[in-house]
């Protein structure tokens, strides 16, 4: 590198991992082939709740190629093994045992009941049809309202209730604000809404897959997981294995979105089966299996009340959640809605706040982390009700937000939910977004369309969001009863030829860590981008880590890399001083070279690395290594924010919503690679828009998932999305030396309320003040029509025109 | 997602294919482009004993001119139908509807005949075939016969094809100079039609001389909106005429109910979309 070298950080580098990923020249878990490998297939319950009275596996065992067939009792005769829940949100949380294979009862349709092991995956699947299971149906519990009703049938009879836990935050008790009941009862304006966060499927691209090789003393598991380190420790604890005899490898992993933040029954069953047979085993699921058995996301009923004075000053906020956990608690389980507790107050100065969350069991697939995990739900509710409050007050919704948000000169600011936002500039992001969006021009067009009664109405939706990223300061996790810390590890190895290996405990599954980490290290050490290799995902090489989720990789793991690089330089400085016969204090380090201040004498860090490797001439007492490791535990979260503006066109004749334009200006602090940021924003926006308009996991009255394929579970493609206008402001985070905040979830968190607000805004003059997600054409059309009827417009006459619609099918559905 | 075991036959002539089907008995399935059959096999919703692949039968592919009709081989891909000048000149409605089928990958594998024989009421080519009075040329053990589109489609996923029958080709009467539009309504771009309207019209001056309207997914089979056609013919093609005619679109329909639409909404959509389809067709 020359002294004029352009910094790597900030460059829009094409990702170094893309060539192998795009051309398929990589190794996914399903590509792993080992000598003697056998294959597993799971029989899944077709019924949502039943007692298993008999399982006959004899015919299946006679099928061609079949090696073994096991039931739950075969794998776990004592009924002792349960998948881990690492976040008991209250001391008295009810945590039902989630077995590897159902034992006694099945509690959701899709729960595994038996496993076939055969020479080929095809033979294993063929044999499933020969297993005979007798089910004695039990009443099915669906929907949180029904689940908590008096006399409701129970998902887990032995627990005596469908409630897992109730978690409460009250600002009056915490001393961070006033009493919310008092605030509401003394306020001039009160708006109450019930929002439904529909259930979503994470829909990662690569289905889950696991291979277990038990043929060496140290067992090896390959898994398409986000969390190889957590998986290693949890598998050891769950199955009672010595942790040092478990190695987990997450090879290239095709997406996760939180859906692979899990320790699954299938992974644990694979270990037990492999050990029983003494053979390596593989399981790769079909998409149909993903849909019914991998954890889902969202699924909350949100009762929210906001109070304000007539001038628009918010006085209080009260939130009561019912969160559907499904049949069991996953690894983070009830912690997901609890994370939302800190985000309902968003960017606003709210003097009194109370949050309660009741986690509830139903006979459905369990829910757990999904992109944003608690924060999108919270952001949706607050940003939706801000628009409703604005409508109630007759105020422009942006003016209302501006009146209540934290001003840029008020940071650091401690919120009513006790987080301290270190930095931010909501005014700057908003000003830029409003200008890019042409807010005033679109409002003018909206008026014109309304005045001429255009069949296509225009709406504008706002979402001024923030989120907490960089999970997490360990002491905060401790205070929330989470079972682990939130630090991250990195190590740097200086090789004799001047090349560099960087080990990271973060575990990429599509984010581009290899590129971003290389850029960071290139600048830190002054070595070439292409001279750096990033090692990850194998607990043997990357022995320590807490993996990737919650937009934590860069803000925690990236900082650990910086800290490790600093240690390398400190070690190298001693050696360089010795080599150049200079005092350490006289050395400057820049662009990969130690220079004796005021002279031309210098030595490159690569030369130092070689000298250390040779170790022929090192200063007294210096170990012959530059290799260094660091563990970073953040002091605080980081708080990205942004202003998202969405314009929708609503065809009032059909209810179809078209996104006309979408502008977002995000402040994610310092940017390492703008191209990666752009990719994260576009993907995140697509997923957030998908929740608003398209996606929903739907169960019928029997607890059968009716949206069990991509023909019914509608993931949008580029054809369904507008060209996003993305831009940024840059207010550095003060909580880490790079000034970074995280971008992995921003688009998903911010966009859902922006879209729904825009649709409601387009048809508010029809008397519409909410439409349930996803905003299908039928729901939008019904809402417009119902509003017309309520306003005494066309359709108000019974039996006339559109008013003849069957009331049983009326309204949002 | 692995199909149950089956025998696989790939004959090279239609005669051989018919014989293979007759030999295999009732549990045989015909494989055309595989865009519907393969998912069904992989999800084990069907487990045929024998699959007869028509992919190697050259005589089933291609489009030719037969005087008053355009004849489309059953194994002609959507992509080839889309690009064919004969289809464009004499059966524009079919070209327009084919443009909307799924995505480029599907259009390169999926076939016109396969789509018709599958008879999914949400399939986009059934209503145009019906509107254009297409005739299906079918070969079975007793030789060849011709079946009108109206007789061919019998129920959900059910046609008049006997188990040993093969759809050989489709004769589409020429509608030379007719304008056309296929108005498709779905939740996402690559989903099946919730409702769609196939409209083709022949105008003389400002007057509608002839009109054919077919509806997709408004019953268990494609539906001809004859009341709309009657209300259009002989009238001037102004907005008011079209709107009034489209009000008849739901007559005689019996659509299914699913998560995307109930009966009332589908019937409402049929009216709105019919008006739009005719307007667009008139606009050229």
mmCIF file of C-alpha atoms in Angstrom, chain A residues 7-163:
data_model
loop_
_atom_site.group_PDB
_atom_site.id
_atom_site.type_symbol
_atom_site.label_atom_id
_atom_site.label_comp_id
_atom_site.label_asym_id
_atom_site.label_seq_id
_atom_site.Cartn_x
_atom_site.Cartn_y
_atom_site.Cartn_z
ATOM 1 C CA UNK A 7 -9.230 3.443 2.741
ATOM 2 C CA UNK A 8 -11.000 0.123 2.296
ATOM 3 C CA UNK A 9 -13.731 1.068 4.729
ATOM 4 C CA UNK A 10 -16.395 2.909 2.763
ATOM 5 C CA UNK A 11 -15.624 1.231 -0.569
ATOM 6 C CA UNK A 12 -18.478 -0.415 -2.445
ATOM 7 C CA UNK A 13 -16.558 -3.634 -2.937
ATOM 8 C CA UNK A 14 -18.247 -6.530 -4.674
ATOM 9 C CA UNK A 15 -18.482 -9.299 -2.118
ATOM 10 C CA UNK A 16 -15.627 -11.797 -2.193
ATOM 11 C CA UNK A 17 -17.980 -14.659 -1.291
ATOM 12 C CA UNK A 18 -20.361 -14.034 -4.160
ATOM 13 C CA UNK A 19 -18.546 -15.847 -6.933
ATOM 14 C CA UNK A 20 -18.639 -19.175 -5.161
ATOM 15 C CA UNK A 21 -22.183 -18.636 -3.917
ATOM 16 C CA UNK A 22 -23.618 -17.550 -7.244
ATOM 17 C CA UNK A 23 -21.866 -20.242 -9.277
ATOM 18 C CA UNK A 24 -22.678 -22.923 -6.719
ATOM 19 C CA UNK A 25 -18.985 -23.716 -6.281
ATOM 20 C CA UNK A 26 -19.352 -24.046 -2.567
ATOM 21 C CA UNK A 27 -20.362 -26.625 -0.051
ATOM 22 C CA UNK A 28 -23.742 -26.499 1.601
ATOM 23 C CA UNK A 29 -24.560 -28.971 4.344
ATOM 24 C CA UNK A 30 -26.585 -31.073 1.928
ATOM 25 C CA UNK A 31 -23.507 -31.452 -0.302
ATOM 26 C CA UNK A 32 -21.531 -33.161 2.444
ATOM 27 C CA UNK A 33 -20.965 -36.798 1.512
ATOM 28 C CA UNK A 34 -19.164 -39.116 3.924
ATOM 29 C CA UNK A 35 -18.276 -42.794 3.564
ATOM 30 C CA UNK A 36 -21.141 -44.928 4.879
ATOM 31 C CA UNK A 37 -23.552 -41.983 5.090
ATOM 32 C CA UNK A 38 -27.186 -42.932 5.764
ATOM 33 C CA UNK A 39 -30.254 -40.750 5.468
ATOM 34 C CA UNK A 40 -33.056 -39.754 7.800
ATOM 35 C CA UNK A 41 -36.662 -38.840 7.074
ATOM 36 C CA UNK A 42 -39.171 -37.677 9.681
ATOM 37 C CA UNK A 43 -42.797 -38.710 9.897
ATOM 38 C CA UNK A 44 -44.776 -35.638 10.904
ATOM 39 C CA UNK A 45 -48.104 -35.423 12.638
ATOM 40 C CA UNK A 46 -50.985 -34.528 10.322
ATOM 41 C CA UNK A 47 -53.060 -33.495 13.302
ATOM 42 C CA UNK A 48 -52.595 -30.490 15.571
ATOM 43 C CA UNK A 49 -53.412 -32.043 18.935
ATOM 44 C CA UNK A 50 -53.814 -35.699 19.738
ATOM 45 C CA UNK A 51 -52.787 -38.453 22.055
ATOM 46 C CA UNK A 52 -50.635 -41.050 20.347
ATOM 47 C CA UNK A 53 -52.146 -44.386 21.315
ATOM 48 C CA UNK A 54 -49.957 -46.644 19.169
ATOM 49 C CA UNK A 55 -47.120 -46.495 16.662
ATOM 50 C CA UNK A 56 -46.463 -49.549 14.507
ATOM 51 C CA UNK A 57 -43.138 -49.345 12.697
ATOM 52 C CA UNK A 58 -42.836 -53.019 11.750
ATOM 53 C CA UNK A 59 -43.902 -52.653 8.113
ATOM 54 C CA UNK A 60 -41.625 -49.656 7.603
ATOM 55 C CA UNK A 61 -38.673 -51.638 8.914
ATOM 56 C CA UNK A 62 -39.227 -54.191 6.150
ATOM 57 C CA UNK A 63 -39.075 -51.601 3.376
ATOM 58 C CA UNK A 64 -36.159 -51.673 0.907
ATOM 59 C CA UNK A 65 -33.036 -49.963 2.146
ATOM 60 C CA UNK A 66 -34.376 -49.248 5.607
ATOM 61 C CA UNK A 67 -31.809 -49.583 8.386
ATOM 62 C CA UNK A 68 -33.860 -48.502 11.374
ATOM 63 C CA UNK A 69 -37.087 -46.824 12.427
ATOM 64 C CA UNK A 70 -37.243 -45.031 15.750
ATOM 65 C CA UNK A 71 -39.981 -43.436 17.820
ATOM 66 C CA UNK A 72 -39.588 -40.892 20.591
ATOM 67 C CA UNK A 73 -39.385 -43.639 23.196
ATOM 68 C CA UNK A 74 -36.619 -45.362 21.233
ATOM 69 C CA UNK A 75 -34.480 -42.217 21.172
ATOM 70 C CA UNK A 76 -35.259 -41.049 24.687
ATOM 71 C CA UNK A 77 -36.695 -43.880 26.795
ATOM 72 C CA UNK A 78 -36.724 -41.803 29.953
ATOM 73 C CA UNK A 79 -38.510 -38.864 28.344
ATOM 74 C CA UNK A 80 -35.850 -36.538 29.707
ATOM 75 C CA UNK A 81 -34.542 -34.689 26.684
ATOM 76 C CA UNK A 82 -36.066 -31.298 25.918
ATOM 77 C CA UNK A 83 -34.960 -28.660 23.448
ATOM 78 C CA UNK A 84 -33.439 -25.685 25.262
ATOM 79 C CA UNK A 85 -35.162 -22.419 26.048
ATOM 80 C CA UNK A 86 -32.360 -20.011 26.899
ATOM 81 C CA UNK A 87 -34.539 -17.086 27.890
ATOM 82 C CA UNK A 88 -36.940 -17.734 30.754
ATOM 83 C CA UNK A 89 -38.516 -14.280 30.844
ATOM 84 C CA UNK A 90 -39.880 -14.678 34.353
ATOM 85 C CA UNK A 91 -38.822 -16.949 37.234
ATOM 86 C CA UNK A 92 -42.164 -18.753 37.064
ATOM 87 C CA UNK A 93 -42.318 -19.084 33.273
ATOM 88 C CA UNK A 94 -43.976 -22.337 32.207
ATOM 89 C CA UNK A 95 -41.665 -24.181 29.826
ATOM 90 C CA UNK A 96 -43.082 -27.428 28.447
ATOM 91 C CA UNK A 97 -40.615 -30.126 27.458
ATOM 92 C CA UNK A 98 -40.150 -30.157 23.696
ATOM 93 C CA UNK A 99 -39.004 -33.651 22.806
ATOM 94 C CA UNK A 100 -36.985 -34.744 19.781
ATOM 95 C CA UNK A 101 -39.894 -36.878 18.640
ATOM 96 C CA UNK A 102 -43.383 -36.566 20.090
ATOM 97 C CA UNK A 103 -43.926 -38.701 23.177
ATOM 98 C CA UNK A 104 -47.473 -39.301 24.375
ATOM 99 C CA UNK A 105 -49.065 -36.386 22.550
ATOM 100 C CA UNK A 106 -48.555 -34.340 19.427
ATOM 101 C CA UNK A 107 -49.053 -30.632 19.981
ATOM 102 C CA UNK A 108 -48.942 -29.163 16.491
ATOM 103 C CA UNK A 109 -49.424 -30.415 12.955
ATOM 104 C CA UNK A 110 -45.917 -31.002 11.668
ATOM 105 C CA UNK A 111 -44.381 -32.217 14.913
ATOM 106 C CA UNK A 112 -42.067 -35.165 14.241
ATOM 107 C CA UNK A 113 -43.390 -38.507 15.470
ATOM 108 C CA UNK A 114 -40.917 -41.054 14.104
ATOM 109 C CA UNK A 115 -37.714 -41.176 12.094
ATOM 110 C CA UNK A 116 -36.694 -43.600 9.362
ATOM 111 C CA UNK A 117 -33.054 -44.221 8.560
ATOM 112 C CA UNK A 118 -32.288 -45.745 5.172
ATOM 113 C CA UNK A 119 -29.499 -46.118 2.649
ATOM 114 C CA UNK A 120 -30.925 -43.297 0.529
ATOM 115 C CA UNK A 121 -33.124 -40.302 1.206
ATOM 116 C CA UNK A 122 -35.644 -41.678 -1.283
ATOM 117 C CA UNK A 123 -35.907 -45.025 0.502
ATOM 118 C CA UNK A 124 -36.266 -43.262 3.842
ATOM 119 C CA UNK A 125 -39.114 -41.186 2.496
ATOM 120 C CA UNK A 126 -40.801 -44.175 0.871
ATOM 121 C CA UNK A 127 -40.849 -45.989 4.195
ATOM 122 C CA UNK A 128 -42.604 -43.138 6.036
ATOM 123 C CA UNK A 129 -45.900 -44.145 4.451
ATOM 124 C CA UNK A 130 -45.616 -47.578 6.068
ATOM 125 C CA UNK A 131 -45.532 -46.288 9.641
ATOM 126 C CA UNK A 132 -48.919 -46.658 11.287
ATOM 127 C CA UNK A 133 -49.752 -44.149 14.024
ATOM 128 C CA UNK A 134 -53.019 -44.158 15.964
ATOM 129 C CA UNK A 135 -54.060 -40.686 17.065
ATOM 130 C CA UNK A 136 -56.772 -39.956 19.591
ATOM 131 C CA UNK A 137 -57.749 -36.380 18.803
ATOM 132 C CA UNK A 138 -57.739 -33.732 21.521
ATOM 133 C CA UNK A 139 -59.383 -30.295 21.342
ATOM 134 C CA UNK A 140 -57.318 -27.868 19.298
ATOM 135 C CA UNK A 141 -56.319 -24.522 20.803
ATOM 136 C CA UNK A 142 -55.899 -21.765 18.202
ATOM 137 C CA UNK A 143 -55.586 -17.999 18.549
ATOM 138 C CA UNK A 144 -54.341 -16.181 21.635
ATOM 139 C CA UNK A 145 -57.713 -14.752 22.580
ATOM 140 C CA UNK A 146 -59.295 -18.197 22.669
ATOM 141 C CA UNK A 147 -56.266 -19.718 24.364
ATOM 142 C CA UNK A 148 -56.492 -17.389 27.372
ATOM 143 C CA UNK A 149 -60.293 -17.502 27.617
ATOM 144 C CA UNK A 150 -61.839 -19.085 30.716
ATOM 145 C CA UNK A 151 -62.379 -22.771 30.265
ATOM 146 C CA UNK A 152 -60.213 -22.986 27.168
ATOM 147 C CA UNK A 153 -58.917 -26.455 26.384
ATOM 148 C CA UNK A 154 -55.242 -26.799 27.241
ATOM 149 C CA UNK A 155 -52.311 -27.373 24.922
ATOM 150 C CA UNK A 156 -50.351 -28.951 27.767
ATOM 151 C CA UNK A 157 -52.825 -30.412 30.223
ATOM 152 C CA UNK A 158 -50.245 -30.938 32.955
ATOM 153 C CA UNK A 159 -49.453 -27.211 33.057
ATOM 154 C CA UNK A 160 -53.022 -26.273 33.942
ATOM 155 C CA UNK A 161 -52.909 -23.119 31.820
ATOM 156 C CA UNK A 162 -52.100 -21.932 28.314
ATOM 157 C CA UNK A 163 -50.180 -18.950 29.665
#
